[in-house]
Amino acid sequence: MNVDPTKVASILQRHRSFVLTTHVNPDGDGLGSEIAIEDWLLAQGKDVTIINFSPTPLVYRFLDSRNSIQVFDSSIHGKVISGAEVVLVLDTNNPDRLRTMKDAIMQSSALKVCIDHHLNPAPFASEYLLDDEATSTGEIVYHLLRKLEGEHLSPQAAKALYCAIMTDTGSFRYPRVDPETHRIVAHLIECGADPVAIFQEVYERWSTGRVQLLGKALAGIDTSYGGSLAHLTITREMLRSTGTLEEDTDNFTTYPMSIAGVKAGILFLEMENGVKISFRSKGDVPINMLAQEFGGGGHKNAAGARIFDRNLAAVEKDVLNAAKKFISP
Ligand SMILES: [Mn+2]
C-alpha cells in the first residue's frame, strides 16, 4: 500500500499530457476526483482529456462546469489514449471496471497511475497511490493536491472533492469518517466548497419517477433470518413504469439498513442481461465476502457484484441462501 503522494505528485508535475478515467457507472467520488485533478493540471497549462466508459449521471453534471468529460468512443479516443504520456485511473483498481476502455489503456505506452481506496488492487498500473483506509478517492486526491498546491485549493477543486467525500461517506456517516475527514471537508469549505449547494445538487434533484420507483421498491422490502437481513428488488418493469434508469437506484441500499435489527442489506437490480447486486452491512459482517462468492467485491461494509445471463429469481434465491452464514454465525 502506497499512501505517500510524493511520487504521483512528481509524475503530474513532470509530464505534459494526461488522460483521466474512472469506473463504469461513475459516482460522485470518481467524477469529483477527475474534476479536481483536471482543474490542477489545466491551471499548469497541461493537456487533459477526461474519458469515461459511461455518461455522467445527471446529478453530477454540475461538477463538470467546463463540460470536458467525454464518453468513450474507440474510433475517437483510441489515438488520444495511445498518445497520452500518463493515464490516471481513479476510484477503481481493476481495469475490468473500465469495460471496453481497458484494452485501449492497457495497449497504450502511457504511464498508468492508479489512485484508489478499494481492497485487492489488480497488477495493471505502473504507479499506485492507494489507501484502503481512506473514506474516498477524493480524500487521497485531496492529499495529493495539498502536496502540489499547499494551502490554497481552487474553488472548483474544493467543490469536486467535497462532493467526492460527501457521496462516498453517505454524507459523513459511514464508519471510516473520523476527525480527519471533518478537518478535510472544513478546509474544502474554506477553499470555496458550498455544502448546501452541493447537497442540493446531488440529493434534492430527484425526478418524480425516481421517488415513485423508491416507493415501489420499498413496498416490496422483505426481511429474513429473524430480521437481520433485508432486501429490495427492482425489476425492469418497475424502471419502465416509472420512466427511470438504473442510475436512479443509487443509494437505495440506505433504506434496508434503516430497519432496526438489520445487519445487512441487499439491493437486487434486474439489468437487461443479468442482475446487479449491491451489498451493505454493519459492524463485523464482512459483506464483501458474500459479494466475492458471486464474482464481485468491495469493502467489508459495502460491496457489489454483477451476474450475467441468469434470471432475477434464481440469483435472489442463491444470494439470500449464501448470506445466511455471514448473518447468523
Ligand atoms: Mn470511491
Coordinates of C-alpha atoms and ligand atoms in Angstrom, one line a residue:
M1 CA 0.0 0.0 0.0
N2 CA 1.5 3.3 -1.0
V3 CA -0.2 6.2 0.8
D4 CA 2.5 8.8 0.1
P5 CA 1.5 11.1 -2.7
T6 CA 5.1 12.4 -3.4
K7 CA 5.8 10.1 -6.4
V8 CA 2.4 10.7 -8.1
A9 CA 2.7 14.4 -7.5
S10 CA 6.0 14.4 -9.3
I11 CA 4.5 12.5 -12.2
L12 CA 1.8 15.1 -12.5
Q13 CA 4.5 17.9 -12.4
R14 CA 6.8 16.2 -14.9
H15 CA 4.5 15.1 -17.7
R16 CA 2.5 17.1 -20.2
S17 CA -0.4 15.1 -21.5
F18 CA -2.9 13.2 -19.4
V19 CA -6.0 11.0 -19.8
L20 CA -8.2 10.7 -16.7
T21 CA -10.8 8.0 -16.3
T22 CA -12.9 6.2 -13.7
H23 CA -15.1 3.1 -13.4
V24 CA -18.2 2.2 -15.3
N25 CA -21.4 3.9 -13.9
P26 CA -19.3 6.7 -12.3
D27 CA -20.2 8.1 -8.9
G28 CA -19.5 11.4 -7.1
D29 CA -16.2 10.1 -5.9
G30 CA -14.8 9.0 -9.3
L31 CA -16.1 12.1 -11.1
G32 CA -15.2 14.6 -8.3
S33 CA -11.6 13.1 -8.2
E34 CA -11.3 13.5 -12.0
I35 CA -12.5 17.1 -12.0
A36 CA -10.3 18.1 -9.1
I37 CA -7.2 16.7 -10.8
E38 CA -8.2 18.2 -14.2
D39 CA -8.5 21.6 -12.6
W40 CA -5.0 21.5 -11.2
L41 CA -3.5 20.1 -14.5
L42 CA -5.3 22.8 -16.6
A43 CA -4.0 25.5 -14.3
Q44 CA -0.5 24.3 -15.1
G45 CA -1.2 24.5 -18.8
K46 CA -1.1 20.8 -19.4
D47 CA -3.2 18.7 -21.9
V48 CA -6.0 16.8 -20.1
T49 CA -8.8 14.7 -21.5
I50 CA -11.3 13.0 -19.3
I51 CA -12.8 9.9 -20.9
N52 CA -15.3 7.6 -19.1
F53 CA -17.0 4.5 -20.3
S54 CA -20.4 5.7 -19.1
P55 CA -22.1 9.1 -19.5
T56 CA -22.1 11.3 -16.4
P57 CA -25.3 10.8 -14.4
L58 CA -27.4 14.0 -14.4
V59 CA -27.0 14.7 -10.7
Y60 CA -23.2 15.0 -11.2
R61 CA -23.2 17.2 -14.3
F62 CA -22.8 20.3 -12.1
L63 CA -19.2 19.2 -11.3
D64 CA -18.2 19.4 -15.0
S65 CA -18.6 23.1 -15.5
R66 CA -16.1 23.1 -18.4
N67 CA -18.2 20.3 -20.0
S68 CA -15.0 18.4 -20.6
I69 CA -16.0 14.8 -19.7
Q70 CA -16.2 12.7 -22.8
V71 CA -17.9 9.3 -23.2
F72 CA -15.5 6.7 -24.6
D73 CA -15.7 6.1 -28.4
S74 CA -12.8 3.8 -29.6
S75 CA -12.8 5.5 -33.0
I76 CA -12.2 8.9 -31.5
H77 CA -10.3 8.2 -28.3
G78 CA -8.0 5.3 -29.3
K79 CA -5.5 7.9 -30.5
V80 CA -5.9 10.1 -27.5
I81 CA -5.2 7.3 -25.1
S82 CA -2.3 5.8 -27.1
G83 CA -0.7 9.3 -27.4
A84 CA -1.0 10.4 -23.8
E85 CA 2.0 10.4 -21.6
V86 CA 0.0 9.4 -18.5
V87 CA -3.3 7.7 -17.9
L88 CA -4.8 8.2 -14.4
V89 CA -7.3 5.5 -13.3
L90 CA -9.4 6.9 -10.4
D91 CA -11.6 5.2 -7.9
T92 CA -11.1 1.7 -9.2
N93 CA -8.1 -0.7 -9.0
N94 CA -9.4 -3.2 -11.5
P95 CA -9.1 -2.4 -15.2
D96 CA -12.2 -4.7 -15.9
R97 CA -14.3 -1.9 -14.5
L98 CA -13.1 0.3 -17.4
R99 CA -15.0 -2.1 -19.6
T100 CA -14.2 -1.6 -23.3
M101 CA -11.6 1.2 -22.4
K102 CA -9.5 -1.5 -20.8
D103 CA -7.8 -2.7 -24.0
A104 CA -7.0 0.9 -25.2
I105 CA -5.5 1.8 -21.9
M106 CA -3.5 -1.4 -21.4
Q107 CA -2.1 -1.2 -25.0
S108 CA -1.1 2.4 -24.6
S109 CA 2.6 3.0 -23.7
A110 CA 1.4 5.7 -21.3
L111 CA 2.5 5.6 -17.7
K112 CA -0.5 4.1 -15.9
V113 CA -1.3 5.6 -12.5
C114 CA -4.0 4.1 -10.2
I115 CA -5.4 6.3 -7.4
D116 CA -7.9 4.3 -5.3
H117 CA -9.3 3.3 -1.9
H118 CA -10.6 -0.2 -2.6
L119 CA -9.1 -3.5 -1.4
N120 CA -7.1 -6.0 -3.5
P121 CA -5.6 -3.9 -6.3
A122 CA -5.0 -5.7 -9.6
P123 CA -1.5 -5.6 -11.0
F124 CA -2.0 -3.4 -14.1
A125 CA -0.6 0.1 -13.2
S126 CA 3.0 1.4 -13.3
E127 CA 2.4 3.5 -10.2
Y128 CA -0.1 3.2 -7.4
L129 CA -1.4 5.7 -4.8
L130 CA -3.6 3.6 -2.7
D131 CA -5.2 3.9 0.8
D132 CA -7.9 1.4 1.6
E133 CA -8.5 3.2 4.9
A134 CA -9.4 6.4 3.1
T135 CA -13.1 7.4 3.0
S136 CA -12.9 8.0 -0.7
T137 CA -10.6 8.5 -3.6
G138 CA -11.4 12.2 -3.1
E139 CA -9.6 12.1 0.2
I140 CA -6.5 10.7 -1.4
V141 CA -6.7 13.3 -4.2
Y142 CA -7.1 16.0 -1.5
H143 CA -3.7 15.0 0.0
L144 CA -2.2 14.8 -3.5
L145 CA -3.4 18.4 -4.3
R146 CA -2.2 19.6 -1.0
K147 CA 1.2 18.2 -1.8
L148 CA 1.1 20.0 -5.2
E149 CA -0.6 23.3 -4.2
G150 CA -0.1 23.8 -0.5
E151 CA -2.9 25.5 1.4
H152 CA -4.9 27.1 -1.4
L153 CA -7.0 24.8 -3.4
S154 CA -9.2 26.3 -6.2
P155 CA -12.9 26.6 -5.5
Q156 CA -13.6 24.2 -8.4
A157 CA -11.3 21.5 -7.0
A158 CA -12.7 22.1 -3.5
K159 CA -16.3 21.7 -4.7
A160 CA -15.4 18.5 -6.6
L161 CA -13.5 16.9 -3.7
Y162 CA -16.3 17.9 -1.2
C163 CA -18.8 16.1 -3.5
A164 CA -16.5 13.1 -3.7
I165 CA -16.1 12.8 0.1
M166 CA -19.8 13.6 0.8
T167 CA -21.1 11.0 -1.5
D168 CA -18.7 8.2 -0.6
T169 CA -19.3 8.7 3.1
G170 CA -23.1 8.8 2.8
S171 CA -23.0 12.4 3.9
F172 CA -20.3 11.9 6.6
R173 CA -21.9 9.0 8.5
Y174 CA -20.1 5.8 7.3
P175 CA -17.7 4.1 9.7
R176 CA -14.5 5.5 8.3
V177 CA -15.5 9.1 8.9
D178 CA -13.2 10.5 11.6
P179 CA -12.0 13.8 12.8
E180 CA -9.5 14.0 9.9
T181 CA -12.4 13.6 7.4
H182 CA -14.1 16.6 9.0
R183 CA -10.9 18.6 9.1
I184 CA -10.5 17.9 5.3
V185 CA -14.1 19.0 4.5
A186 CA -13.7 22.0 6.7
H187 CA -10.7 23.1 4.7
L188 CA -12.6 22.4 1.4
I189 CA -15.4 24.7 2.6
E190 CA -12.8 27.4 3.4
C191 CA -11.5 27.0 -0.1
G192 CA -14.9 27.7 -1.6
A193 CA -17.0 24.5 -1.5
D194 CA -20.6 25.3 -0.7
P195 CA -22.1 22.4 1.4
V196 CA -25.7 23.4 0.9
A197 CA -25.5 23.9 -2.8
I198 CA -23.6 20.6 -3.3
F199 CA -26.0 18.6 -1.2
Q200 CA -29.0 20.1 -3.1
E201 CA -27.4 19.3 -6.5
V202 CA -26.7 15.6 -5.6
Y203 CA -29.7 14.7 -3.3
E204 CA -32.5 17.1 -3.9
R205 CA -33.0 16.8 -7.7
W206 CA -34.9 13.6 -7.9
S207 CA -37.4 13.2 -10.7
T208 CA -41.0 12.3 -9.7
G209 CA -40.4 8.9 -11.3
R210 CA -37.4 8.2 -9.1
V211 CA -39.5 8.9 -5.9
Q212 CA -42.2 6.6 -7.3
L213 CA -39.6 3.9 -8.1
L214 CA -38.4 4.1 -4.5
G215 CA -42.0 3.8 -3.3
K216 CA -42.5 0.6 -5.4
A217 CA -39.2 -0.8 -4.2
L218 CA -39.9 -0.1 -0.5
A219 CA -43.4 -1.6 -0.8
G220 CA -41.7 -4.9 -1.6
I221 CA -38.9 -4.8 1.0
D222 CA -38.5 -8.1 2.8
T223 CA -36.5 -9.4 5.7
S224 CA -35.1 -12.8 6.5
Y225 CA -33.0 -14.6 9.2
G226 CA -35.0 -13.2 12.1
G227 CA -35.0 -9.6 10.7
S228 CA -31.2 -9.4 10.4
L229 CA -31.1 -9.3 6.6
A230 CA -33.3 -7.0 4.5
H231 CA -33.5 -6.9 0.7
L232 CA -35.1 -4.8 -2.0
T233 CA -35.7 -5.8 -5.6
I234 CA -36.0 -3.6 -8.6
T235 CA -37.3 -5.1 -11.8
R236 CA -37.1 -3.8 -15.4
E237 CA -40.9 -3.4 -15.2
M238 CA -40.5 -1.1 -12.2
L239 CA -38.0 1.0 -14.1
R240 CA -40.2 1.1 -17.2
S241 CA -43.4 2.0 -15.4
T242 CA -41.7 4.9 -13.6
G243 CA -39.6 6.1 -16.6
T244 CA -36.4 5.7 -14.6
L245 CA -32.9 4.3 -15.3
E246 CA -30.6 2.0 -13.4
E247 CA -28.7 5.1 -12.1
D248 CA -31.8 6.2 -10.3
T249 CA -31.4 3.4 -7.8
D250 CA -28.2 4.9 -6.4
N251 CA -28.2 4.9 -2.6
F252 CA -31.4 2.9 -2.4
T253 CA -29.4 0.5 -0.2
T254 CA -29.7 3.1 2.6
Y255 CA -33.3 2.0 3.2
P256 CA -33.0 -1.6 4.2
M257 CA -30.2 -0.6 6.5
S258 CA -32.5 1.8 8.3
I259 CA -34.7 -1.0 9.7
A260 CA -34.0 -1.8 13.4
G261 CA -32.1 -5.1 13.8
V262 CA -30.9 -5.3 10.3
K263 CA -27.2 -6.2 10.0
A264 CA -27.0 -6.5 6.2
G265 CA -29.0 -5.1 3.3
I266 CA -29.1 -6.2 -0.3
L267 CA -30.4 -4.5 -3.4
F268 CA -31.2 -6.6 -6.5
L269 CA -31.4 -4.7 -9.7
E270 CA -32.6 -6.5 -12.8
M271 CA -30.5 -5.4 -15.8
E272 CA -31.1 -6.1 -19.5
N273 CA -28.7 -9.1 -19.4
G274 CA -28.4 -10.1 -15.7
V275 CA -28.6 -8.8 -12.2
K276 CA -26.6 -6.1 -10.4
I277 CA -26.4 -6.7 -6.6
S278 CA -25.4 -4.0 -4.1
F279 CA -24.5 -5.2 -0.6
R280 CA -24.3 -3.2 2.7
S281 CA -23.6 -4.4 6.2
K282 CA -23.0 -3.0 9.7
G283 CA -20.1 -3.8 12.1
D284 CA -18.3 -7.0 11.7
V285 CA -20.4 -8.6 8.9
P286 CA -17.9 -9.0 6.0
I287 CA -20.4 -8.5 3.2
N288 CA -17.6 -8.2 0.6
M289 CA -17.0 -12.0 1.2
L290 CA -20.6 -12.6 0.2
A291 CA -20.1 -10.4 -2.9
Q292 CA -16.9 -12.4 -3.7
E293 CA -18.9 -15.6 -3.9
F294 CA -20.8 -14.1 -6.7
G295 CA -17.8 -12.7 -8.6
G296 CA -17.9 -9.2 -7.0
G297 CA -16.0 -7.4 -4.3
G298 CA -15.7 -4.3 -2.3
H299 CA -15.3 -3.2 1.3
K300 CA -16.2 -5.0 4.4
N301 CA -19.4 -3.0 4.8
A302 CA -20.2 -2.1 1.2
A303 CA -19.7 -4.3 -1.9
G304 CA -21.2 -5.2 -5.2
A305 CA -21.5 -7.9 -7.9
R306 CA -22.9 -8.3 -11.3
I307 CA -24.2 -11.6 -12.6
F308 CA -24.9 -12.0 -16.3
D309 CA -27.2 -14.4 -18.1
R310 CA -29.1 -15.6 -15.0
N311 CA -32.6 -14.6 -14.1
L312 CA -33.5 -12.4 -11.1
A313 CA -35.4 -15.1 -9.2
A314 CA -32.6 -17.6 -9.3
V315 CA -30.0 -15.0 -8.3
E316 CA -32.1 -13.8 -5.4
K317 CA -32.6 -17.3 -4.1
D318 CA -28.9 -18.2 -4.3
V319 CA -27.6 -14.9 -2.8
L320 CA -30.1 -14.9 0.1
N321 CA -29.2 -18.6 0.9
A322 CA -25.5 -17.8 0.7
A323 CA -25.9 -14.8 3.0
K324 CA -27.0 -17.0 5.9
K325 CA -23.5 -17.9 7.1
F326 CA -22.4 -14.2 7.3
I327 CA -25.6 -13.0 9.1
S328 CA -26.2 -15.7 11.6
P329 CA -22.8 -17.2 12.5
Ligands
MN1 MN -14.9 5.7 -4.1

